[in-house]
Amino acid sequence: MKARSTHLIGRPFISLACLSLLSIAAMAALLDGFDGSTYNAGAQWLDLQVSQGTAADTVTLDQTTNAGKLTITATNVAGDQTSLILHASETLDVGEYVQAKVTVLSGATRIGLCLAATTTITNRANLIYYGLRNDGITRGHAYGDGGSEIWDAPATSIPGWDFGVEVTFKIVRSAEREYQCWWGLNGNAENFDGSVIWPESGIPPIHVGFMFDPGLADFQGTVDDFETDLAGGGPTPTPTPTPTPEPTPPPPNRTLDDFNDGSFDTAWIFSLPQINGGDGPALTYDESSVAGKLRVDFNADNGGGFAFLLREDAFLEVGEAAYLDARQIEGTVGDLAIWFGMALATRTGEDQRVNVAYYTIRNDGILRGLFFGDGGAEIGGVEPALGSYGIGDVITFVVHRVTETRFDFWYTLDDMPLTRAGSGTWGGGSVPPIFAGLCLGVSENCVIEFDNFQMYKTPVNSVSGWTVIE
C-alpha cells in the first residue's frame, strides 16, 4: 500500500511538472508582453535610433497609460523622422517569425515591425518596415544596400479598422534572403501581404524590433506581445495560391516636380546642413509669379549657409540620374557669395555636412562641386572651367549614380553639349548619398529660379537629344 500510495501521488506530480515545462517552452517566444509598470526594466531593448529624417521629435515610452501595453507618444513633431527600437539580443533565423500587435490611438503615423542588418542605425540601408498606417492601411517597405527601395508592399485596406483597433503583424524569414509579410485581426496574422527577396548586393536583416514614423504630426499608439518563434510552431498559414514573386520593371523616366501647379509642393523637405553665422538663411518660395518655375528668395540678413531641399521619392539607384535646371535672377555677381544647384544626401532633412555633395555654380561663373564623407571630411570635388556665364543664364545639372559608391557629375550651359565635370566616390567608411534635390549656398540676398526636377532610369548618355562630351 505504501508503494502504491507513492506511485499514485507521483503520477500527478510528474504530470504537473511536464505541464510547467510546456508552459515555460510556450512562453519562451514572448520577448516582451509589456505587462510591468516600467518600460525596459530588463534592459532588453536598445535605445531609440533614427533611420530617416531629423531627431527633433519628443518621444515618450511608458507602460502605465495603457496597462499591459507599451504606449508610444510623439510630440513636438517636426523632423519627419522614422524611429527604430531594436531588441538587444534577439535575431531572426531562417524558419522563424517575429510578431507584434499594434494600434494607432490618435494622430498621423506608421507603426509596426522592423528588421535591421545592424544594431547601430545611421540610415535606412538593409531595413524592413512593416506595419499599420493611421488610415487603416497596411504598409511595408524594404531598403537594400545604400538605402535604395527594393520592396513596396501593396497598400491593403483593413476592414472595419478604426483608431484603437489592434492589428497583428508578422514577418517570417522563409529563406536566407526571403521574408514573408502577414497581418490580421484578433491576434492571428493570416493575411499575406507579399514577399521580399533580398538582393545579393545587400545584407539580409536579422535584428528584430519595432518602428514608428510620426511624419509631421503628433501621434499616440501601442505595441503589445512582441514575440519570435519557429514559423512551423505557430499559426503561420500557407497562402493559397502562393504568389510567385515577379521582377518589378523599373519605373519610367519621370518628372518629380515641373513647378507648374502654382503652389509649393510640401514633399520638399528643407534643412540646413551648414550654417555660416547667425541662424542661417531664410527662404521664401514662389511658384505662382512665373508659370512653370520655382523662385526661391534668400534672405541672408540673419546669417548665411547651405540649404537643402530634398524629397523622399528622389533617391538614386545604380544607373539612375537626376536632372535640374537653375538660374540666378537677382543678386550680386563675382563675389563668391551665391552658390546654387543640386544636393546629394544620405537622408532627407539632413542637418549635418556629413556624406553629402554640393554640386553648384557660383556667382563668379565657376561650376563647383564639394564632396564630404564620414565625419564631414572633404573627400573630393569638381571645378571645370566654363566658357562664359552671366546672370540669368540657365545651367542644367545632372548627377548619375554609376555604381554603389561612384557618382558622375554633368552639366550643360545654354546650347552646349552635355559635359562631364568629374566623379565622386564615397568609400572607406563613407555612406553614398542617394537622395537628390536642390542646393543653395548664400551669404547675400538673392533670388534663384529652378525648373524641371526629373529622374532618369536610362544611362545619362542615352537620354534622347543629348550630345555627351567626356
CSV table of C-alpha atoms in Angstrom, one decimal:
chain,number,residue,atom,x,y,z
A,1,MET,CA,0.0,0.0,0.0
A,2,LYS,CA,2.8,2.3,0.7
A,3,ALA,CA,4.4,1.7,-2.6
A,4,ARG,CA,1.0,2.1,-4.3
A,5,SER,CA,0.4,5.4,-2.5
A,6,THR,CA,3.8,6.7,-3.5
A,7,HIS,CA,3.1,5.7,-7.1
A,8,LEU,CA,-0.4,7.2,-7.2
A,9,ILE,CA,0.9,10.5,-5.8
A,10,GLY,CA,3.9,10.6,-8.0
A,11,ARG,CA,2.0,10.4,-11.3
A,12,PRO,CA,0.1,13.6,-10.8
A,13,PHE,CA,3.3,15.3,-9.6
A,14,ILE,CA,5.1,14.2,-12.8
A,15,SER,CA,2.2,15.5,-15.0
A,16,LEU,CA,2.2,18.9,-13.3
A,17,ALA,CA,6.0,19.1,-13.8
A,18,CYS,CA,5.5,18.4,-17.5
A,19,LEU,CA,2.8,21.0,-17.8
A,20,SER,CA,5.1,23.5,-16.2
A,21,LEU,CA,7.9,22.7,-18.6
A,22,LEU,CA,5.4,23.0,-21.5
A,23,SER,CA,4.3,26.4,-20.2
A,24,ILE,CA,7.9,27.6,-20.0
A,25,ALA,CA,8.6,26.5,-23.5
A,26,ALA,CA,5.5,28.3,-24.8
A,27,MET,CA,6.4,31.5,-23.1
A,28,ALA,CA,10.0,31.5,-24.3
A,29,ALA,CA,8.8,33.0,-27.6
A,30,LEU,CA,7.3,36.1,-25.9
A,31,LEU,CA,10.2,38.6,-25.8
A,32,ASP,CA,8.1,41.3,-24.2
A,33,GLY,CA,4.4,41.4,-23.1
A,34,PHE,CA,4.9,44.9,-21.7
A,35,ASP,CA,3.0,43.8,-18.6
A,36,GLY,CA,5.0,45.6,-15.9
A,37,SER,CA,4.7,49.2,-14.9
A,38,THR,CA,8.2,50.2,-16.1
A,39,TYR,CA,9.3,50.1,-19.8
A,40,ASN,CA,12.5,48.2,-20.5
A,41,ALA,CA,13.0,47.2,-16.9
A,42,GLY,CA,15.2,44.3,-18.0
A,43,ALA,CA,17.2,46.4,-20.5
A,44,GLN,CA,16.1,44.1,-23.3
A,45,TRP,CA,15.6,47.0,-25.7
A,46,LEU,CA,18.3,49.2,-27.2
A,47,ASP,CA,17.9,53.0,-27.2
A,48,LEU,CA,15.7,54.7,-29.9
A,49,GLN,CA,17.6,55.2,-33.1
A,50,VAL,CA,16.6,57.3,-36.2
A,51,SER,CA,16.9,55.8,-39.6
A,52,GLN,CA,15.4,58.7,-41.6
A,53,GLY,CA,14.8,62.4,-41.0
A,54,THR,CA,16.0,64.6,-38.2
A,55,ALA,CA,15.9,63.7,-34.5
A,56,ALA,CA,13.7,66.7,-33.4
A,57,ASP,CA,10.7,64.7,-32.1
A,58,THR,CA,9.9,64.2,-28.4
A,59,VAL,CA,9.1,60.5,-27.8
A,60,THR,CA,7.7,59.1,-24.6
A,61,LEU,CA,7.6,55.3,-23.9
A,62,ASP,CA,5.5,54.0,-21.0
A,63,GLN,CA,3.5,51.0,-19.8
A,64,THR,CA,1.1,52.8,-17.5
A,65,THR,CA,-1.0,54.9,-19.9
A,66,ASN,CA,-2.5,51.7,-21.3
A,67,ALA,CA,-1.8,48.9,-18.8
A,68,GLY,CA,-0.3,45.8,-20.3
A,69,LYS,CA,0.9,47.6,-23.5
A,70,LEU,CA,3.7,49.8,-24.5
A,71,THR,CA,2.3,53.3,-25.3
A,72,ILE,CA,4.3,55.5,-27.7
A,73,THR,CA,3.6,59.2,-27.6
A,74,ALA,CA,5.3,61.6,-30.1
A,75,THR,CA,5.0,65.3,-29.6
A,76,ASN,CA,6.8,68.4,-31.0
A,77,VAL,CA,6.9,66.5,-34.2
A,78,ALA,CA,8.8,68.4,-36.9
A,79,GLY,CA,11.5,66.2,-38.2
A,80,ASP,CA,9.7,63.6,-40.4
A,81,GLN,CA,11.8,61.0,-38.6
A,82,THR,CA,11.5,57.2,-38.7
A,83,SER,CA,12.4,55.7,-35.4
A,84,LEU,CA,13.5,52.1,-34.6
A,85,ILE,CA,13.8,50.3,-31.3
A,86,LEU,CA,15.7,47.0,-31.7
A,87,HIS,CA,15.9,44.1,-29.3
A,88,ALA,CA,19.2,43.9,-27.6
A,89,SER,CA,19.9,40.2,-28.3
A,90,GLU,CA,17.2,38.5,-30.4
A,91,THR,CA,17.9,37.7,-34.1
A,92,LEU,CA,15.7,36.1,-36.8
A,93,ASP,CA,17.0,32.8,-38.2
A,94,VAL,CA,15.7,31.1,-41.3
A,95,GLY,CA,12.4,29.4,-40.4
A,96,GLU,CA,11.5,31.8,-37.6
A,97,TYR,CA,9.0,34.7,-37.4
A,98,VAL,CA,8.7,37.9,-35.4
A,99,GLN,CA,5.3,39.2,-34.5
A,100,ALA,CA,3.6,42.0,-32.6
A,101,LYS,CA,0.2,43.7,-32.0
A,102,VAL,CA,-0.1,47.4,-32.7
A,103,THR,CA,-2.7,50.2,-32.6
A,104,VAL,CA,-2.9,53.8,-33.6
A,105,LEU,CA,-4.8,55.7,-31.0
A,106,SER,CA,-4.5,59.2,-32.5
A,107,GLY,CA,-2.6,61.3,-34.9
A,108,ALA,CA,-0.7,60.5,-38.1
A,109,THR,CA,1.8,57.7,-38.1
A,110,ARG,CA,3.1,54.4,-39.2
A,111,ILE,CA,3.8,51.8,-36.5
A,112,GLY,CA,4.8,48.2,-36.7
A,113,LEU,CA,7.7,45.7,-37.0
A,114,CYS,CA,11.2,46.3,-38.3
A,115,LEU,CA,14.2,44.2,-39.2
A,116,ALA,CA,17.7,45.6,-39.4
A,117,ALA,CA,21.1,44.3,-40.6
A,118,THR,CA,22.9,46.0,-37.7
A,119,THR,CA,22.1,47.3,-34.3
A,120,THR,CA,23.8,50.6,-35.0
A,121,ILE,CA,21.5,52.6,-37.3
A,122,THR,CA,22.8,55.6,-39.3
A,123,ASN,CA,20.5,55.4,-42.3
A,124,ARG,CA,17.8,53.2,-43.9
A,125,ALA,CA,20.2,50.7,-45.6
A,126,ASN,CA,19.2,47.0,-45.3
A,127,LEU,CA,16.0,47.6,-43.3
A,128,ILE,CA,12.4,46.3,-43.5
A,129,TYR,CA,9.5,48.3,-42.1
A,130,TYR,CA,6.1,46.6,-42.0
A,131,GLY,CA,3.0,47.8,-40.1
A,132,LEU,CA,-0.1,50.0,-39.8
A,133,ARG,CA,-0.8,53.4,-41.2
A,134,ASN,CA,-3.2,55.8,-39.5
A,135,ASP,CA,-5.7,55.5,-42.3
A,136,GLY,CA,-6.2,51.7,-41.7
A,137,ILE,CA,-3.8,50.7,-44.4
A,138,THR,CA,-1.0,48.1,-44.1
A,139,ARG,CA,2.3,49.4,-45.4
A,140,GLY,CA,5.6,47.8,-45.9
A,141,HIS,CA,9.0,49.0,-47.3
A,142,ALA,CA,12.3,47.3,-47.7
A,143,TYR,CA,15.6,49.1,-48.4
A,144,GLY,CA,18.8,47.5,-49.7
A,145,ASP,CA,22.4,48.4,-49.6
A,146,GLY,CA,22.8,52.2,-49.8
A,147,GLY,CA,19.2,52.8,-48.8
A,148,SER,CA,17.5,52.2,-52.2
A,149,GLU,CA,14.0,50.9,-52.0
A,150,ILE,CA,13.7,47.2,-53.1
A,151,TRP,CA,10.1,46.5,-52.0
A,152,ASP,CA,6.9,48.5,-51.6
A,153,ALA,CA,4.1,46.4,-50.2
A,154,PRO,CA,0.6,46.7,-51.6
A,155,ALA,CA,-1.5,49.2,-49.6
A,156,THR,CA,-4.1,46.8,-48.1
A,157,SER,CA,-7.2,48.2,-46.5
A,158,ILE,CA,-8.1,46.6,-43.2
A,159,PRO,CA,-11.9,46.0,-43.0
A,160,GLY,CA,-13.6,47.7,-40.0
A,161,TRP,CA,-10.4,49.4,-38.9
A,162,ASP,CA,-10.7,52.5,-36.6
A,163,PHE,CA,-8.4,54.2,-34.1
A,164,GLY,CA,-7.7,51.8,-31.3
A,165,VAL,CA,-8.3,48.6,-33.3
A,166,GLU,CA,-5.4,46.2,-32.7
A,167,VAL,CA,-3.7,44.7,-35.7
A,168,THR,CA,-1.2,41.8,-35.6
A,169,PHE,CA,1.8,41.9,-37.9
A,170,LYS,CA,4.2,39.1,-38.6
A,171,ILE,CA,7.4,38.8,-40.7
A,172,VAL,CA,8.5,35.2,-41.5
A,173,ARG,CA,12.1,34.6,-42.7
A,174,SER,CA,11.2,31.8,-45.1
A,175,ALA,CA,14.7,31.6,-46.7
A,176,GLU,CA,18.1,33.1,-46.3
A,177,ARG,CA,17.1,36.1,-48.5
A,178,GLU,CA,13.3,35.9,-48.4
A,179,TYR,CA,10.9,37.4,-45.9
A,180,GLN,CA,7.1,36.9,-45.9
A,181,CYS,CA,4.8,39.6,-44.5
A,182,TRP,CA,1.4,38.8,-42.9
A,183,TRP,CA,-1.2,40.8,-41.0
A,184,GLY,CA,-4.5,40.0,-39.3
A,185,LEU,CA,-7.1,40.9,-36.6
A,186,ASN,CA,-8.0,39.1,-33.4
A,187,GLY,CA,-4.4,38.1,-32.7
A,188,ASN,CA,-3.9,36.0,-35.9
A,189,ALA,CA,-1.7,37.2,-38.8
A,190,GLU,CA,-3.4,35.2,-41.5
A,191,ASN,CA,-3.5,37.6,-44.5
A,192,PHE,CA,-0.5,37.5,-46.8
A,193,ASP,CA,0.9,40.9,-48.0
A,194,GLY,CA,3.8,39.8,-50.1
A,195,SER,CA,7.4,38.6,-50.0
A,196,VAL,CA,10.7,40.5,-50.0
A,197,ILE,CA,13.6,38.9,-51.9
A,198,TRP,CA,16.9,40.4,-50.7
A,199,PRO,CA,19.4,41.2,-53.4
A,200,GLU,CA,22.8,39.7,-53.4
A,201,SER,CA,24.3,43.2,-53.1
A,202,GLY,CA,22.6,43.8,-49.7
A,203,ILE,CA,22.8,42.3,-46.2
A,204,PRO,CA,19.8,40.3,-45.1
A,205,PRO,CA,18.4,42.0,-41.9
A,206,ILE,CA,18.3,39.8,-38.8
A,207,HIS,CA,17.8,42.1,-35.8
A,208,VAL,CA,14.2,42.3,-34.7
A,209,GLY,CA,12.4,45.4,-33.3
A,210,PHE,CA,9.5,47.8,-33.8
A,211,MET,CA,9.3,51.1,-35.7
A,212,PHE,CA,7.2,54.2,-35.8
A,213,ASP,CA,7.1,57.2,-38.1
A,214,PRO,CA,5.1,60.2,-36.9
A,215,GLY,CA,5.7,62.1,-40.1
A,216,LEU,CA,5.0,65.8,-39.3
A,217,ALA,CA,2.2,65.3,-36.8
A,218,ASP,CA,1.9,64.3,-33.1
A,219,PHE,CA,0.6,60.8,-32.5
A,220,GLN,CA,0.0,58.0,-29.9
A,221,GLY,CA,0.0,54.3,-30.5
A,222,THR,CA,0.7,51.0,-28.7
A,223,VAL,CA,2.8,47.8,-29.1
A,224,ASP,CA,2.0,44.6,-27.4
A,225,ASP,CA,3.0,40.9,-27.3
A,226,PHE,CA,6.3,41.2,-29.1
A,227,GLU,CA,7.4,37.6,-29.9
A,228,THR,CA,9.5,35.3,-32.1
A,229,ASP,CA,9.3,31.6,-32.7
A,230,LEU,CA,9.7,28.9,-35.3
A,231,ALA,CA,7.3,29.5,-38.1
A,232,GLY,CA,6.3,25.9,-38.1
A,233,GLY,CA,5.4,26.0,-34.4
A,234,GLY,CA,2.9,28.8,-34.7
A,235,PRO,CA,-0.2,29.5,-36.7
A,236,THR,CA,1.7,30.6,-39.9
A,237,PRO,CA,-0.7,29.8,-42.8
A,238,THR,CA,0.4,29.0,-46.3
A,239,PRO,CA,-1.1,31.4,-48.8
A,240,THR,CA,-3.5,29.9,-51.3
A,241,PRO,CA,-2.3,30.2,-54.0
A,242,THR,CA,1.2,31.2,-53.1
A,243,PRO,CA,2.1,34.3,-55.0
A,244,THR,CA,5.1,33.9,-57.3
A,245,PRO,CA,7.4,37.0,-56.9
A,246,GLU,CA,7.9,38.6,-60.3
A,247,PRO,CA,10.7,41.1,-61.1
A,248,THR,CA,9.4,44.6,-60.9
A,249,PRO,CA,10.3,46.6,-64.0
A,250,PRO,CA,12.0,49.9,-63.4
A,251,PRO,CA,9.6,52.9,-63.4
A,252,PRO,CA,9.8,55.1,-66.4
A,253,ASN,CA,11.7,58.4,-66.6
A,254,ARG,CA,9.7,60.8,-64.6
A,255,THR,CA,9.3,64.4,-63.7
A,256,LEU,CA,9.2,64.7,-59.9
A,257,ASP,CA,8.3,68.4,-60.0
A,258,ASP,CA,7.9,70.7,-63.0
A,259,PHE,CA,6.7,73.5,-60.7
A,260,ASN,CA,3.6,74.0,-62.9
A,261,ASP,CA,0.8,73.8,-60.4
A,262,GLY,CA,1.2,77.3,-58.8
A,263,SER,CA,1.9,76.1,-55.3
A,264,PHE,CA,5.0,74.8,-53.5
A,265,ASP,CA,5.0,71.0,-53.1
A,266,THR,CA,5.1,70.0,-49.5
A,267,ALA,CA,7.1,66.9,-50.5
A,268,TRP,CA,10.2,69.1,-50.4
A,269,ILE,CA,11.9,68.9,-47.1
A,270,PHE,CA,14.0,71.8,-46.0
A,271,SER,CA,17.2,71.5,-44.0
A,272,LEU,CA,20.4,73.4,-43.2
A,273,PRO,CA,23.5,71.1,-43.2
A,274,GLN,CA,25.8,74.1,-42.9
A,275,ILE,CA,25.2,77.4,-41.1
A,276,ASN,CA,27.8,80.2,-41.5
A,277,GLY,CA,26.9,82.6,-38.7
A,278,GLY,CA,23.6,83.5,-37.1
A,279,ASP,CA,20.5,81.4,-37.8
A,280,GLY,CA,21.4,80.7,-41.4
A,281,PRO,CA,19.5,81.9,-44.5
A,282,ALA,CA,15.7,82.3,-44.6
A,283,LEU,CA,13.9,81.0,-47.7
A,284,THR,CA,10.6,82.2,-49.3
A,285,TYR,CA,9.1,80.0,-52.1
A,286,ASP,CA,7.1,81.5,-55.0
A,287,GLU,CA,5.6,79.2,-57.7
A,288,SER,CA,2.9,81.5,-58.9
A,289,SER,CA,4.5,84.7,-60.2
A,290,VAL,CA,6.3,82.9,-63.1
A,291,ALA,CA,4.4,80.0,-64.6
A,292,GLY,CA,6.3,76.7,-64.5
A,293,LYS,CA,9.1,77.9,-62.3
A,294,LEU,CA,10.0,77.8,-58.6
A,295,ARG,CA,11.5,81.1,-57.4
A,296,VAL,CA,13.3,81.0,-54.1
A,297,ASP,CA,14.0,84.3,-52.4
A,298,PHE,CA,17.0,84.0,-50.0
A,299,ASN,CA,17.4,86.4,-47.1
A,300,ALA,CA,20.8,86.2,-45.5
A,301,ASP,CA,20.4,89.1,-43.1
A,302,ASN,CA,20.5,86.7,-40.1
A,303,GLY,CA,23.3,84.6,-41.4
A,304,GLY,CA,24.4,82.6,-44.4
A,305,GLY,CA,25.0,78.9,-45.1
A,306,PHE,CA,23.9,76.0,-47.3
A,307,ALA,CA,20.3,74.9,-47.5
A,308,PHE,CA,18.9,71.6,-49.0
A,309,LEU,CA,15.5,70.9,-50.4
A,310,LEU,CA,15.2,67.1,-50.7
A,311,ARG,CA,12.4,64.7,-51.1
A,312,GLU,CA,11.7,61.0,-50.2
A,313,ASP,CA,10.8,60.0,-53.8
A,314,ALA,CA,14.1,61.3,-55.3
A,315,PHE,CA,16.6,58.6,-54.4
A,316,LEU,CA,19.1,57.4,-57.0
A,317,GLU,CA,19.6,53.7,-57.6
A,318,VAL,CA,22.6,52.5,-59.6
A,319,GLY,CA,22.2,53.5,-63.2
A,320,GLU,CA,19.8,56.4,-62.5
A,321,ALA,CA,20.3,60.1,-63.0
A,322,ALA,CA,18.7,63.3,-61.5
A,323,TYR,CA,18.3,66.4,-63.6
A,324,LEU,CA,17.6,70.1,-62.7
A,325,ASP,CA,17.6,73.5,-64.5
A,326,ALA,CA,18.5,76.6,-62.5
A,327,ARG,CA,19.5,80.2,-62.9
A,328,GLN,CA,20.1,83.3,-60.8
A,329,ILE,CA,17.6,86.1,-61.2
A,330,GLU,CA,18.7,88.7,-58.6
A,331,GLY,CA,21.8,89.2,-56.6
A,332,THR,CA,25.5,90.1,-56.9
A,333,VAL,CA,27.9,88.7,-59.5
A,334,GLY,CA,31.5,87.7,-59.0
A,335,ASP,CA,32.0,87.8,-55.2
A,336,LEU,CA,31.5,84.0,-54.4
A,337,ALA,CA,28.5,84.9,-52.2
A,338,ILE,CA,25.9,82.8,-54.1
A,339,TRP,CA,26.1,79.1,-54.9
A,340,PHE,CA,23.1,77.2,-56.3
A,341,GLY,CA,22.5,73.8,-58.0
A,342,MET,CA,22.0,70.2,-56.8
A,343,ALA,CA,22.4,68.5,-53.5
A,344,LEU,CA,23.0,64.8,-52.5
A,345,ALA,CA,22.5,63.4,-49.0
A,346,THR,CA,22.0,60.1,-47.3
A,347,ARG,CA,18.7,61.2,-45.8
A,348,THR,CA,16.1,64.0,-46.2
A,349,GLY,CA,16.2,66.6,-43.5
A,350,GLU,CA,20.0,66.3,-43.4
A,351,ASP,CA,21.2,68.8,-40.7
A,352,GLN,CA,25.0,68.0,-40.9
A,353,ARG,CA,27.6,68.3,-43.6
A,354,VAL,CA,28.3,64.5,-43.5
A,355,ASN,CA,28.1,62.2,-46.5
A,356,VAL,CA,26.7,64.9,-48.7
A,357,ALA,CA,27.5,66.7,-52.0
A,358,TYR,CA,27.2,70.3,-53.0
A,359,TYR,CA,27.1,70.5,-56.9
A,360,THR,CA,26.6,74.1,-57.7
A,361,ILE,CA,27.6,77.1,-59.9
A,362,ARG,CA,28.9,80.1,-58.1
A,363,ASN,CA,28.0,83.7,-59.0
A,364,ASP,CA,31.5,84.1,-60.4
A,365,GLY,CA,30.7,81.7,-63.2
A,366,ILE,CA,32.7,78.7,-61.8
A,367,LEU,CA,31.0,75.3,-61.6
A,368,ARG,CA,31.9,74.0,-58.2
A,369,GLY,CA,31.3,70.6,-56.6
A,370,LEU,CA,32.3,69.8,-53.0
A,371,PHE,CA,32.0,66.3,-51.7
A,372,PHE,CA,32.0,65.4,-47.9
A,373,GLY,CA,32.3,61.9,-46.4
A,374,ASP,CA,32.0,60.4,-42.9
A,375,GLY,CA,32.7,62.9,-40.2
A,376,GLY,CA,32.3,65.8,-42.6
A,377,ALA,CA,35.8,65.4,-44.1
A,378,GLU,CA,36.1,66.8,-47.7
A,379,ILE,CA,36.7,63.8,-50.0
A,380,GLY,CA,36.8,65.5,-53.4
A,381,GLY,CA,35.1,67.8,-55.8
A,382,VAL,CA,34.9,69.1,-59.3
A,383,GLU,CA,35.7,72.6,-60.7
A,384,PRO,CA,35.6,72.6,-64.5
A,385,ALA,CA,36.2,75.8,-66.5
A,386,LEU,CA,33.1,77.3,-68.2
A,387,GLY,CA,33.4,79.3,-71.4
A,388,SER,CA,31.1,82.1,-70.4
A,389,TYR,CA,28.4,82.7,-67.8
A,390,GLY,CA,26.2,85.6,-66.9
A,391,ILE,CA,23.4,86.3,-64.5
A,392,GLY,CA,20.1,84.9,-65.9
A,393,ASP,CA,21.9,82.0,-67.8
A,394,VAL,CA,20.2,78.7,-67.3
A,395,ILE,CA,22.5,75.8,-66.3
A,396,THR,CA,21.4,72.2,-66.3
A,397,PHE,CA,22.8,69.9,-63.5
A,398,VAL,CA,22.9,66.2,-63.9
A,399,VAL,CA,24.0,63.6,-61.3
A,400,HIS,CA,24.4,60.0,-62.4
A,401,ARG,CA,24.9,57.1,-60.0
A,402,VAL,CA,27.3,54.9,-61.8
A,403,THR,CA,28.0,52.2,-59.1
A,404,GLU,CA,27.0,51.7,-55.5
A,405,THR,CA,29.6,54.3,-54.4
A,406,ARG,CA,30.5,56.4,-57.5
A,407,PHE,CA,28.6,59.3,-58.9
A,408,ASP,CA,29.3,61.2,-62.1
A,409,PHE,CA,28.5,65.0,-62.4
A,410,TRP,CA,27.4,66.5,-65.7
A,411,TYR,CA,26.2,69.9,-66.8
A,412,THR,CA,25.1,71.9,-69.8
A,413,LEU,CA,25.0,75.7,-70.3
A,414,ASP,CA,22.7,77.3,-72.8
A,415,ASP,CA,23.0,75.2,-76.0
A,416,MET,CA,26.4,73.4,-75.3
A,417,PRO,CA,26.5,69.6,-75.3
A,418,LEU,CA,26.2,67.7,-72.0
A,419,THR,CA,29.6,67.7,-70.5
A,420,ARG,CA,31.1,65.6,-67.7
A,421,ALA,CA,32.5,67.7,-64.9
A,422,GLY,CA,34.0,64.8,-63.0
A,423,SER,CA,33.3,62.0,-60.5
A,424,GLY,CA,33.0,61.5,-56.7
A,425,THR,CA,33.3,58.2,-54.8
A,426,TRP,CA,32.0,57.6,-51.3
A,427,GLY,CA,34.0,54.6,-49.9
A,428,GLY,CA,36.2,53.7,-47.0
A,429,GLY,CA,33.6,54.1,-44.3
A,430,SER,CA,31.6,56.9,-46.0
A,431,VAL,CA,28.0,56.3,-46.9
A,432,PRO,CA,26.9,57.0,-50.5
A,433,PRO,CA,24.4,60.0,-50.6
A,434,ILE,CA,21.4,58.7,-52.6
A,435,PHE,CA,18.8,61.5,-52.1
A,436,ALA,CA,18.9,64.2,-54.8
A,437,GLY,CA,17.5,67.7,-54.6
A,438,LEU,CA,18.2,71.4,-54.6
A,439,CYS,CA,21.3,73.0,-53.0
A,440,LEU,CA,21.6,76.7,-52.2
A,441,GLY,CA,24.6,78.3,-50.5
A,442,VAL,CA,24.3,82.1,-49.8
A,443,SER,CA,25.9,84.8,-47.7
A,444,GLU,CA,24.0,87.6,-49.6
A,445,ASN,CA,20.4,88.1,-50.5
A,446,CYS,CA,19.4,86.8,-53.9
A,447,VAL,CA,16.6,85.1,-56.0
A,448,ILE,CA,17.2,81.8,-57.7
A,449,GLU,CA,14.8,80.1,-60.2
A,450,PHE,CA,14.5,76.3,-60.5
A,451,ASP,CA,12.8,74.2,-63.1
A,452,ASN,CA,12.4,70.6,-64.4
A,453,PHE,CA,13.4,68.4,-61.5
A,454,GLN,CA,13.5,64.9,-63.1
A,455,MET,CA,14.7,61.4,-62.7
A,456,TYR,CA,16.0,59.2,-65.5
A,457,LYS,CA,16.2,55.4,-65.4
A,458,THR,CA,18.3,55.3,-68.6
A,459,PRO,CA,22.0,55.9,-68.6
A,460,VAL,CA,22.8,59.5,-68.9
A,461,ASN,CA,24.5,59.2,-72.3
A,462,SER,CA,21.3,57.5,-73.7
A,463,VAL,CA,18.9,60.4,-73.0
A,464,SER,CA,17.3,61.5,-76.2
A,465,GLY,CA,18.6,64.7,-77.7
A,466,TRP,CA,21.8,65.0,-75.6
A,467,THR,CA,25.3,65.0,-77.1
A,468,VAL,CA,27.8,63.8,-74.5
A,469,ILE,CA,31.3,65.2,-74.1
A,470,GLU,CA,33.5,63.2,-71.8
